[in-house]
PDB file of C-alpha atoms in Angstrom:
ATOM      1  CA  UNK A  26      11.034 -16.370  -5.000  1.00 76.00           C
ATOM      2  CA  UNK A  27       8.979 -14.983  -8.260  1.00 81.00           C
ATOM      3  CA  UNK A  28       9.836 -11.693  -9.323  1.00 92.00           C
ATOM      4  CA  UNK A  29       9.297  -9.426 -11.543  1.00 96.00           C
ATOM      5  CA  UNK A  30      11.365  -9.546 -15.080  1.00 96.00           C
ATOM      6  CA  UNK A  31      11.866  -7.034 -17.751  1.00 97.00           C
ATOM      7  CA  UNK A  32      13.902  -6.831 -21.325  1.00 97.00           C
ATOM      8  CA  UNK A  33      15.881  -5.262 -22.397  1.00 97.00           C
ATOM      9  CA  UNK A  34      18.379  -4.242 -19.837  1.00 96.00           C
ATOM     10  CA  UNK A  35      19.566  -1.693 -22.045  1.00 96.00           C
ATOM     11  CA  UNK A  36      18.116  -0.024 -25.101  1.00 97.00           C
ATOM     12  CA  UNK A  37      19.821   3.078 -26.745  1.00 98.00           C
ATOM     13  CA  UNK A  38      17.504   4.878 -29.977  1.00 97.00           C
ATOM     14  CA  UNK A  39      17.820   7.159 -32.231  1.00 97.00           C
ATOM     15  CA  UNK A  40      15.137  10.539 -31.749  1.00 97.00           C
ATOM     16  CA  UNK A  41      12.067   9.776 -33.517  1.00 97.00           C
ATOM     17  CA  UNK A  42      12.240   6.062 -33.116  1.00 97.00           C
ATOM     18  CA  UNK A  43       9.886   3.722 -31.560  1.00 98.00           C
ATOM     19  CA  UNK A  44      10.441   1.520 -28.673  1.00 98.00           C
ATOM     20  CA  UNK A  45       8.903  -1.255 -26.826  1.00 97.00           C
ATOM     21  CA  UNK A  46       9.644  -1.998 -23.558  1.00 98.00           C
ATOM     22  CA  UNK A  47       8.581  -5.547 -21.878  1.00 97.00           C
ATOM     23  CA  UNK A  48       7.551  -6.780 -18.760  1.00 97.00           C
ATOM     24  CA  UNK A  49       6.840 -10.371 -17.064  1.00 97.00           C
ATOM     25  CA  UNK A  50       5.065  -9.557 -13.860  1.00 96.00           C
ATOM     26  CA  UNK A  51       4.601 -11.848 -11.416  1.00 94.00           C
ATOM     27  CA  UNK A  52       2.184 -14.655 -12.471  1.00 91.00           C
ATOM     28  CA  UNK A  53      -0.909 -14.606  -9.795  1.00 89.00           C
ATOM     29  CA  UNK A  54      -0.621 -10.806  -9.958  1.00 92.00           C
ATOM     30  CA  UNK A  55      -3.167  -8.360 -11.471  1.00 90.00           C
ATOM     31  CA  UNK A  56      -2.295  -5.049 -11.332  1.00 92.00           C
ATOM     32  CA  UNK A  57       0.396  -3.755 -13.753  1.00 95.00           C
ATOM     33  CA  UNK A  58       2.117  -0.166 -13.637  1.00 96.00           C
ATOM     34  CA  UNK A  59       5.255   1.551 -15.194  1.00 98.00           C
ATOM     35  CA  UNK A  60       7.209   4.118 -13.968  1.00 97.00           C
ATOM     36  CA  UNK A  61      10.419   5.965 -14.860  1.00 96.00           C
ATOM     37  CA  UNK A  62      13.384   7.163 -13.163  1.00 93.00           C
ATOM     38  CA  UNK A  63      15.404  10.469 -14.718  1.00 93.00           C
ATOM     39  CA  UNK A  64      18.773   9.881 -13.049  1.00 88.00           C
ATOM     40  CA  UNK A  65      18.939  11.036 -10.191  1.00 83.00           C
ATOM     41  CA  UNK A  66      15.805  12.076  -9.686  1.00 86.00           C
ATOM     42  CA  UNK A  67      12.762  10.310  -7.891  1.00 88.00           C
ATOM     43  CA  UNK A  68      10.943   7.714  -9.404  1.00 93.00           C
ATOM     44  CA  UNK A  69       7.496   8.952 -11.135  1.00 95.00           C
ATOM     45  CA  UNK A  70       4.243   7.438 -12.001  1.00 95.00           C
ATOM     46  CA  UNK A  71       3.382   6.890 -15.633  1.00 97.00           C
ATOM     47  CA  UNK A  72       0.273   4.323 -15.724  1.00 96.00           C
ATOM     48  CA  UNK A  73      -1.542   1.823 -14.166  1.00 94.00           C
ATOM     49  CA  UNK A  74      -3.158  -1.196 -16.015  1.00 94.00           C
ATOM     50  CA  UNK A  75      -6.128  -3.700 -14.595  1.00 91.00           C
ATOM     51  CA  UNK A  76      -8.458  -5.702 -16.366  1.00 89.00           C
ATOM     52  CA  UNK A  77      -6.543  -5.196 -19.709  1.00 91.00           C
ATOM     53  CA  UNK A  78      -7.540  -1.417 -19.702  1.00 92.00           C
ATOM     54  CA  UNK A  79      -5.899   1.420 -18.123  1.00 94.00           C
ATOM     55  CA  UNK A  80      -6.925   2.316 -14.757  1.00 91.00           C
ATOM     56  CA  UNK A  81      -5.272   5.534 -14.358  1.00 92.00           C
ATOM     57  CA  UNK A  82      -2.044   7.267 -15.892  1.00 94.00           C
ATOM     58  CA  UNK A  83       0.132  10.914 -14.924  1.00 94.00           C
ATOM     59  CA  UNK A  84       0.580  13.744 -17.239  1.00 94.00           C
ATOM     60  CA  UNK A  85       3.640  12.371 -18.586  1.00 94.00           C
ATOM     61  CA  UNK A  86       1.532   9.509 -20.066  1.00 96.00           C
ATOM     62  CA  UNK A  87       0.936  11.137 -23.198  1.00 94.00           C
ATOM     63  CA  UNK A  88      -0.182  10.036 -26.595  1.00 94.00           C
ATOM     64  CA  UNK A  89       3.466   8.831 -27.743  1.00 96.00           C
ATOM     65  CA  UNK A  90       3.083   5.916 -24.989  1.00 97.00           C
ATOM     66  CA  UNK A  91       0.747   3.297 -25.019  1.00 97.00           C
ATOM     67  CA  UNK A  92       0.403  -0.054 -22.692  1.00 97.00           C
ATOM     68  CA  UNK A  93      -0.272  -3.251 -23.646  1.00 95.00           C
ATOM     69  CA  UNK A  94      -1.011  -6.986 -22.550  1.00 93.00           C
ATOM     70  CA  UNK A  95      -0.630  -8.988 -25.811  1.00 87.00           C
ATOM     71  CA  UNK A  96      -0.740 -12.324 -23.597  1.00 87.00           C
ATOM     72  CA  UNK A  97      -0.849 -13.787 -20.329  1.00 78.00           C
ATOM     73  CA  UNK A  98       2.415 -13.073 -19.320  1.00 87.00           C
ATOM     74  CA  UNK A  99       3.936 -10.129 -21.234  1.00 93.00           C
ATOM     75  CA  UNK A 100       3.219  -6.152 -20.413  1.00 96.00           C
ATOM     76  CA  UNK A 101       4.693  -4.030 -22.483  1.00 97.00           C
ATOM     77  CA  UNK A 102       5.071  -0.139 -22.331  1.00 98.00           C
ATOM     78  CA  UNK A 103       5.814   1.263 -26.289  1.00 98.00           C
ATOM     79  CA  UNK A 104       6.754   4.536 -26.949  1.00 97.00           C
ATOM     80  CA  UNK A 105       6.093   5.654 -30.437  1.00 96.00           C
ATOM     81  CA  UNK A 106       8.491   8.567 -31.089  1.00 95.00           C
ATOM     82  CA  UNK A 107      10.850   9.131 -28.601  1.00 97.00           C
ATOM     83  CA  UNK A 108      12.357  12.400 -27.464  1.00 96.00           C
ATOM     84  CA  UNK A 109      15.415  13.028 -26.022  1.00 97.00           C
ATOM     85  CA  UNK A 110      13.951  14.019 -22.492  1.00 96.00           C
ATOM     86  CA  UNK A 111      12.248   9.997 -23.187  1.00 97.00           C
ATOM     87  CA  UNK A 112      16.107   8.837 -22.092  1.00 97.00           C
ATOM     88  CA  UNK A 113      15.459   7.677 -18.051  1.00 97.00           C
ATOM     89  CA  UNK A 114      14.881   4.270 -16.661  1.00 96.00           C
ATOM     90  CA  UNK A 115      12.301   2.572 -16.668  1.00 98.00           C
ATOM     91  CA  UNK A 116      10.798   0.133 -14.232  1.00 97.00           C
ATOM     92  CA  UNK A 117       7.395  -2.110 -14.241  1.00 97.00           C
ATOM     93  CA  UNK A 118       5.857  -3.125 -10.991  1.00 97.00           C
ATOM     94  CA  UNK A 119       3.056  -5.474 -10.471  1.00 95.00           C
ATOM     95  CA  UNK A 120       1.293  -6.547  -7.278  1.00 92.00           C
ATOM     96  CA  UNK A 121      -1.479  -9.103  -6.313  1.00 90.00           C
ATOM     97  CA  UNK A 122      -5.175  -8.258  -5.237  1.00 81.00           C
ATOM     98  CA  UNK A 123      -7.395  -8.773  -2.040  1.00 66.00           C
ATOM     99  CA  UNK A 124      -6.060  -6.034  -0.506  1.00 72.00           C
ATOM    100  CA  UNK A 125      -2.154  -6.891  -1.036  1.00 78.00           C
ATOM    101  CA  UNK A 126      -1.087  -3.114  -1.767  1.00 83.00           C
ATOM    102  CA  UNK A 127       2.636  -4.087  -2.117  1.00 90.00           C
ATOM    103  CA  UNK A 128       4.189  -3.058  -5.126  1.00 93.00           C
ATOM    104  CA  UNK A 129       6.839  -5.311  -6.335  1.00 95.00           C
ATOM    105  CA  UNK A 130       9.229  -3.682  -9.266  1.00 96.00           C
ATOM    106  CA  UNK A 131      11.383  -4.992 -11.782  1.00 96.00           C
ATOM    107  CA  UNK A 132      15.633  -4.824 -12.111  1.00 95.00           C
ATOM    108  CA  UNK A 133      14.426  -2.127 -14.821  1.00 96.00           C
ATOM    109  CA  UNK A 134      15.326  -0.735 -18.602  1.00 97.00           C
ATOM    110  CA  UNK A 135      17.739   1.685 -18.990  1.00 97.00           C
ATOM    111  CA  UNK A 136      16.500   3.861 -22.020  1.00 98.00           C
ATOM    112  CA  UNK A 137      18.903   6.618 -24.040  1.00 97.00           C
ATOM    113  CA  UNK A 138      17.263   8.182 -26.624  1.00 97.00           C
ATOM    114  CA  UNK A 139      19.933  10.224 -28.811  1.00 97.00           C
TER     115      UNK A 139
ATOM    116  CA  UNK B  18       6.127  22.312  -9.464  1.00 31.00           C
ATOM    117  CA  UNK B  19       8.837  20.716  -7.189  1.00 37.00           C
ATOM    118  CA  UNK B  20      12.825  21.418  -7.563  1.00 34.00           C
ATOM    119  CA  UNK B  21      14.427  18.572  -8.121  1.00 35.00           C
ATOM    120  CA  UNK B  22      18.279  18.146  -8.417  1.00 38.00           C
ATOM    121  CA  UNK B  23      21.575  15.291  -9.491  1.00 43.00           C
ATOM    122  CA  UNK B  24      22.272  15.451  -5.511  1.00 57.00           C
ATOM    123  CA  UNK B  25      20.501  13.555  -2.866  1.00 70.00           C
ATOM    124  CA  UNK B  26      20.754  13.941   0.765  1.00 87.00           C
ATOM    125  CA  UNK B  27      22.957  11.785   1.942  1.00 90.00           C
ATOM    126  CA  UNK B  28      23.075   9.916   5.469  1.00 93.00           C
ATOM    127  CA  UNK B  29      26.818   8.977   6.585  1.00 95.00           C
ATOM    128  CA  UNK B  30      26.793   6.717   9.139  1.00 95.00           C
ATOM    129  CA  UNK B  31      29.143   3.609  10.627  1.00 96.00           C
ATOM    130  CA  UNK B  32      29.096   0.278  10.082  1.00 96.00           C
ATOM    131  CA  UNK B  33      27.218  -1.307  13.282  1.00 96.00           C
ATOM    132  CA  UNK B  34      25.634   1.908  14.574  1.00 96.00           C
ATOM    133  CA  UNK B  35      21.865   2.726  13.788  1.00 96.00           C
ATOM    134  CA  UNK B  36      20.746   4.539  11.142  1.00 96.00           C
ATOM    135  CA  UNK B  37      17.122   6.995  11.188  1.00 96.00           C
ATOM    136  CA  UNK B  38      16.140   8.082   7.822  1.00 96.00           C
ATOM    137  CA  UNK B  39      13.347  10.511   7.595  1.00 94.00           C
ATOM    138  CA  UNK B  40      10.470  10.987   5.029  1.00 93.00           C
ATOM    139  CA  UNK B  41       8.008  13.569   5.071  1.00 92.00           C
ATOM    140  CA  UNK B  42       4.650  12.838   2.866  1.00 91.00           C
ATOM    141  CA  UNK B  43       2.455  14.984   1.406  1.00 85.00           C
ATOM    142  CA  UNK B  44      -0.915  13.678   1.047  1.00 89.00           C
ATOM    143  CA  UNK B  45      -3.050  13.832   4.117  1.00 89.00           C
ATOM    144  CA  UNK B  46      -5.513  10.963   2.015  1.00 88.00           C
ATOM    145  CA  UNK B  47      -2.343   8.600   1.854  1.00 90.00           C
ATOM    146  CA  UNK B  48      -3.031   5.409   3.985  1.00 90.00           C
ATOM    147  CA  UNK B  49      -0.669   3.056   2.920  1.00 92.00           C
ATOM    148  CA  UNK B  50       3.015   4.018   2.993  1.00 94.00           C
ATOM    149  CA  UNK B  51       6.372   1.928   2.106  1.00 95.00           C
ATOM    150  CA  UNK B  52      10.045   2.035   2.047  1.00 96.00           C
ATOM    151  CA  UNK B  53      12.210   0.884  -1.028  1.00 96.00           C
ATOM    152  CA  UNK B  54      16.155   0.101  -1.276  1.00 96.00           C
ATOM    153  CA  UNK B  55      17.449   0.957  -4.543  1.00 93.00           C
ATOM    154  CA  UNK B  56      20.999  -0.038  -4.976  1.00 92.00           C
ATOM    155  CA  UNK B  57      22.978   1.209  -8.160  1.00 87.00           C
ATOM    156  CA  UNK B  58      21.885   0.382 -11.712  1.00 84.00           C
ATOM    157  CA  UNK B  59      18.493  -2.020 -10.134  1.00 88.00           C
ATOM    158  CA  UNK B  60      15.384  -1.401  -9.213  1.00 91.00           C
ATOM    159  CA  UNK B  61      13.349  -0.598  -5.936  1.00 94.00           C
ATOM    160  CA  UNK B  62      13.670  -3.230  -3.429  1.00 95.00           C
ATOM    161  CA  UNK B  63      10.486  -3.195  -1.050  1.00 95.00           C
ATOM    162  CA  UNK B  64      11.921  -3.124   2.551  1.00 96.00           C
ATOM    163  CA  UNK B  65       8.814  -2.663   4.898  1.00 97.00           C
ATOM    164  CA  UNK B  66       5.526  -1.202   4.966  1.00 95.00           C
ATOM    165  CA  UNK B  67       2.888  -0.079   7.076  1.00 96.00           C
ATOM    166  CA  UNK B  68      -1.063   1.098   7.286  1.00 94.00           C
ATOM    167  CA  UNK B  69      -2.161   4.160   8.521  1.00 93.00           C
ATOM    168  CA  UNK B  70      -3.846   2.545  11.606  1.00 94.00           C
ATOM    169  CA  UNK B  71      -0.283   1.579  12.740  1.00 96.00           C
ATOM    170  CA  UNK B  72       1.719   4.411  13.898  1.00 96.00           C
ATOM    171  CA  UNK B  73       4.901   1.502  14.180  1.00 97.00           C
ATOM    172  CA  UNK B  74       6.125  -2.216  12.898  1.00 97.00           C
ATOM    173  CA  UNK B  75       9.094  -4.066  13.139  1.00 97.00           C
ATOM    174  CA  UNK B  76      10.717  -6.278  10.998  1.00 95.00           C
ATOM    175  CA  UNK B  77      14.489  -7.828  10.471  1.00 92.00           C
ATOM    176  CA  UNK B  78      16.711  -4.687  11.429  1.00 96.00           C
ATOM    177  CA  UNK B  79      14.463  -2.572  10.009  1.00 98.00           C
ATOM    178  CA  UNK B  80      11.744   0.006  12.056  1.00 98.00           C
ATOM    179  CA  UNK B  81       9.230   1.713  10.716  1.00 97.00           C
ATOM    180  CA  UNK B  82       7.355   4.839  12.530  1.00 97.00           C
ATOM    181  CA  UNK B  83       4.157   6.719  11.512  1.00 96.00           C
ATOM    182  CA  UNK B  84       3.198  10.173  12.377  1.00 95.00           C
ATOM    183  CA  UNK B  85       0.130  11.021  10.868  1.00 93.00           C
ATOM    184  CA  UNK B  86      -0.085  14.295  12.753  1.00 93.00           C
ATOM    185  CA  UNK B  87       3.239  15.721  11.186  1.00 93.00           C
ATOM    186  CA  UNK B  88       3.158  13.745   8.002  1.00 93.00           C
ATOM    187  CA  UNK B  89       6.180  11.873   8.710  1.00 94.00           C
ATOM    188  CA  UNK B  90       7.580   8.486   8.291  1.00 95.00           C
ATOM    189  CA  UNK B  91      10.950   6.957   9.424  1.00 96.00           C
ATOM    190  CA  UNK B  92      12.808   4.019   8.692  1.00 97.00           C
ATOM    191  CA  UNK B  93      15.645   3.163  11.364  1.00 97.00           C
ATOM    192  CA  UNK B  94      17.981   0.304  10.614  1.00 97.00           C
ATOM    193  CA  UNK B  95      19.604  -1.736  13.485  1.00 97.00           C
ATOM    194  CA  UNK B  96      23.299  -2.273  13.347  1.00 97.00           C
ATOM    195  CA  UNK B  97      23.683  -1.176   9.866  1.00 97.00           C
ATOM    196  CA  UNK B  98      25.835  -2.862   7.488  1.00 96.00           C
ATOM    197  CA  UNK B  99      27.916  -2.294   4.447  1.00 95.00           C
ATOM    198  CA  UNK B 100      24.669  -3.780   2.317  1.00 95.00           C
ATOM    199  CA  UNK B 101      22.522  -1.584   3.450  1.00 97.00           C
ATOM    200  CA  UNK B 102      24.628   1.181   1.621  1.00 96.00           C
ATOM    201  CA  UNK B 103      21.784   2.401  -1.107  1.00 96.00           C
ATOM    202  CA  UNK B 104      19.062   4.929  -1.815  1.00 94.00           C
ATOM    203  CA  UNK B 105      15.981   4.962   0.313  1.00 95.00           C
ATOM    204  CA  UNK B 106      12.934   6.202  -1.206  1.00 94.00           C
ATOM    205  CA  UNK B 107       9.410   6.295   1.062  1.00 94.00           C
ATOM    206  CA  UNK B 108       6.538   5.948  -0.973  1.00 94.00           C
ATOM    207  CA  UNK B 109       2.765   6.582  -0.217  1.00 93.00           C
ATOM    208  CA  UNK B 110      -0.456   5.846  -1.916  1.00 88.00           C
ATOM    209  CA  UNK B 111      -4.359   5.438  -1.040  1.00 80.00           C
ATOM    210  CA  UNK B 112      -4.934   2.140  -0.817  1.00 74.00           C
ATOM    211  CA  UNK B 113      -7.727  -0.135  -2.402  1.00 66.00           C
ATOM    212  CA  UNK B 114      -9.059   0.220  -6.082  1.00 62.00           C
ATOM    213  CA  UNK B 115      -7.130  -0.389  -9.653  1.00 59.00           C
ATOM    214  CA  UNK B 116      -5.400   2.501  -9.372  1.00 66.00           C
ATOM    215  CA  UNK B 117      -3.240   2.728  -5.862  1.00 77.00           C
ATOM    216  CA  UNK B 118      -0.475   4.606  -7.712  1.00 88.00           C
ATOM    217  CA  UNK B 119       2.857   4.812  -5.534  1.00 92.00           C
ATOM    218  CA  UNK B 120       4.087   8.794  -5.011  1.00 92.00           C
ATOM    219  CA  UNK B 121       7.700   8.668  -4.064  1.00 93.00           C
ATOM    220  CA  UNK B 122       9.921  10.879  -2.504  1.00 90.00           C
ATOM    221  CA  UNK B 123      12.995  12.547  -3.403  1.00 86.00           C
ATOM    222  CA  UNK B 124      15.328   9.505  -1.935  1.00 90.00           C
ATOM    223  CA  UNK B 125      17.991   9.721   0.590  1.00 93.00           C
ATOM    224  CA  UNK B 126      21.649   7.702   0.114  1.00 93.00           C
ATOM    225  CA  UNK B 127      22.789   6.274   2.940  1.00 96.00           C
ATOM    226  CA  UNK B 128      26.746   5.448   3.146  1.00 95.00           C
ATOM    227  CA  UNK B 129      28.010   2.746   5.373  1.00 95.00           C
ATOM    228  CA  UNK B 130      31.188   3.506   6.603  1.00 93.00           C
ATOM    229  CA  UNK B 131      33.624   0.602   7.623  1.00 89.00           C
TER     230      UNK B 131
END
């Protein structure tokens, strides 16, 4: 069964540093989204992608984090100077179109910024 | 904004009985609405979903119920097992469109007890 793939499992930083987070959705699928998980806590919106653009992203979606879809597999979530409050999991979901609303997510990266 | 904490709820129940787990939603627009399994350290697991013209649908085990009146949703679990030990989270969007963000809720842990 396809599913949804992301690397790396792990990933611990430094503050300041930048970080790229990547995705392989699930090939026929067109919609792309990331969110995170604080642990514990519920898991939160941060952006959804369609038509290589974004289609619609939260408040914590600032201008440190920017989406990408460098080919016609990858998606990638980069965050260009990470904070400590950045440390959370993070998860990519993808789902098909024609009405399919089913969101399907990845096993996740695990992010500590220190 | 909303108080979030480390602790879930959690829902203690034994191994073969049924389990109810209980979700209230928030957006009165939401049409689409799902539940997730998240075991430790992965990611959410879609379980089952349903429309908001369907106040109820069945699948393996699993049950879920509608109430678009109170704003509820409810996923009961036949003869619940050891595996089924996990976080539950409901999730709701408005379907259709490039966006269809999901809006989960705070999660519930349900314990299987041998």
């Amino acid at each position: 069964e396809p599913e949804v793939t992301q690397t790396p499992s792990h990933q611990v930083t430094q503050m300041g540093q930048e970080v790229i987070l990547r995705c392989v959705p699930i090939s026929n699928h067109l919609y792309f989204y990331w969110y995170r998980q604080i642990l514990g806590q519920k898991v939160e919106f941060l952006v959804s992608f369609y038509n290589n653009e974004i289609s619609e992203k939260s408040e914590i979606f600032d201008d440190q984090f920017s989406v990408e879809r460098p080919d016609g597999s990858n998606f990638t979530l980069k965050i260009r100077s990470t904070k400590l409050e950045d440390s959370a999991m993070y998860f990519c979901a993808s789902r098909e179109t024609g009405g399919k609303e089913t969101q399907y997510f990845g096993p996740g990266t695990r992010l500590l910024v220190l | 904004g909303e108080s979030v904490g480390l602790h879930l709820p959690t829902l203690s129940v034994q191994e073969g009985d049924n389990s109810i787990i209980n979700c209230a939603y928030s957006n009165s627009a939401s049409d689409y609405f799902i539940w997730y399994k998240q075991e430790s350290g992965k990611g959410p697991q879609f379980i089952i979903d349903i429309r908001s013209n369907m106040d109820k649908r069945q699948g393996q085990r699993v049950t879920v119920l509608l109430n678009k009146t109170v704003k509820h949703l409810s996923l009961q679990i036949a003869a619940t097992q050891p595996g089924d030990s996990a976080v539950y989270f409901c999730a709701e969007n408005i379907s259709g469109g490039a966006n269809s963000k999901l809006t989960f809720g705070k999660g519930i842990t349900l314990s299987v007890r041998p």
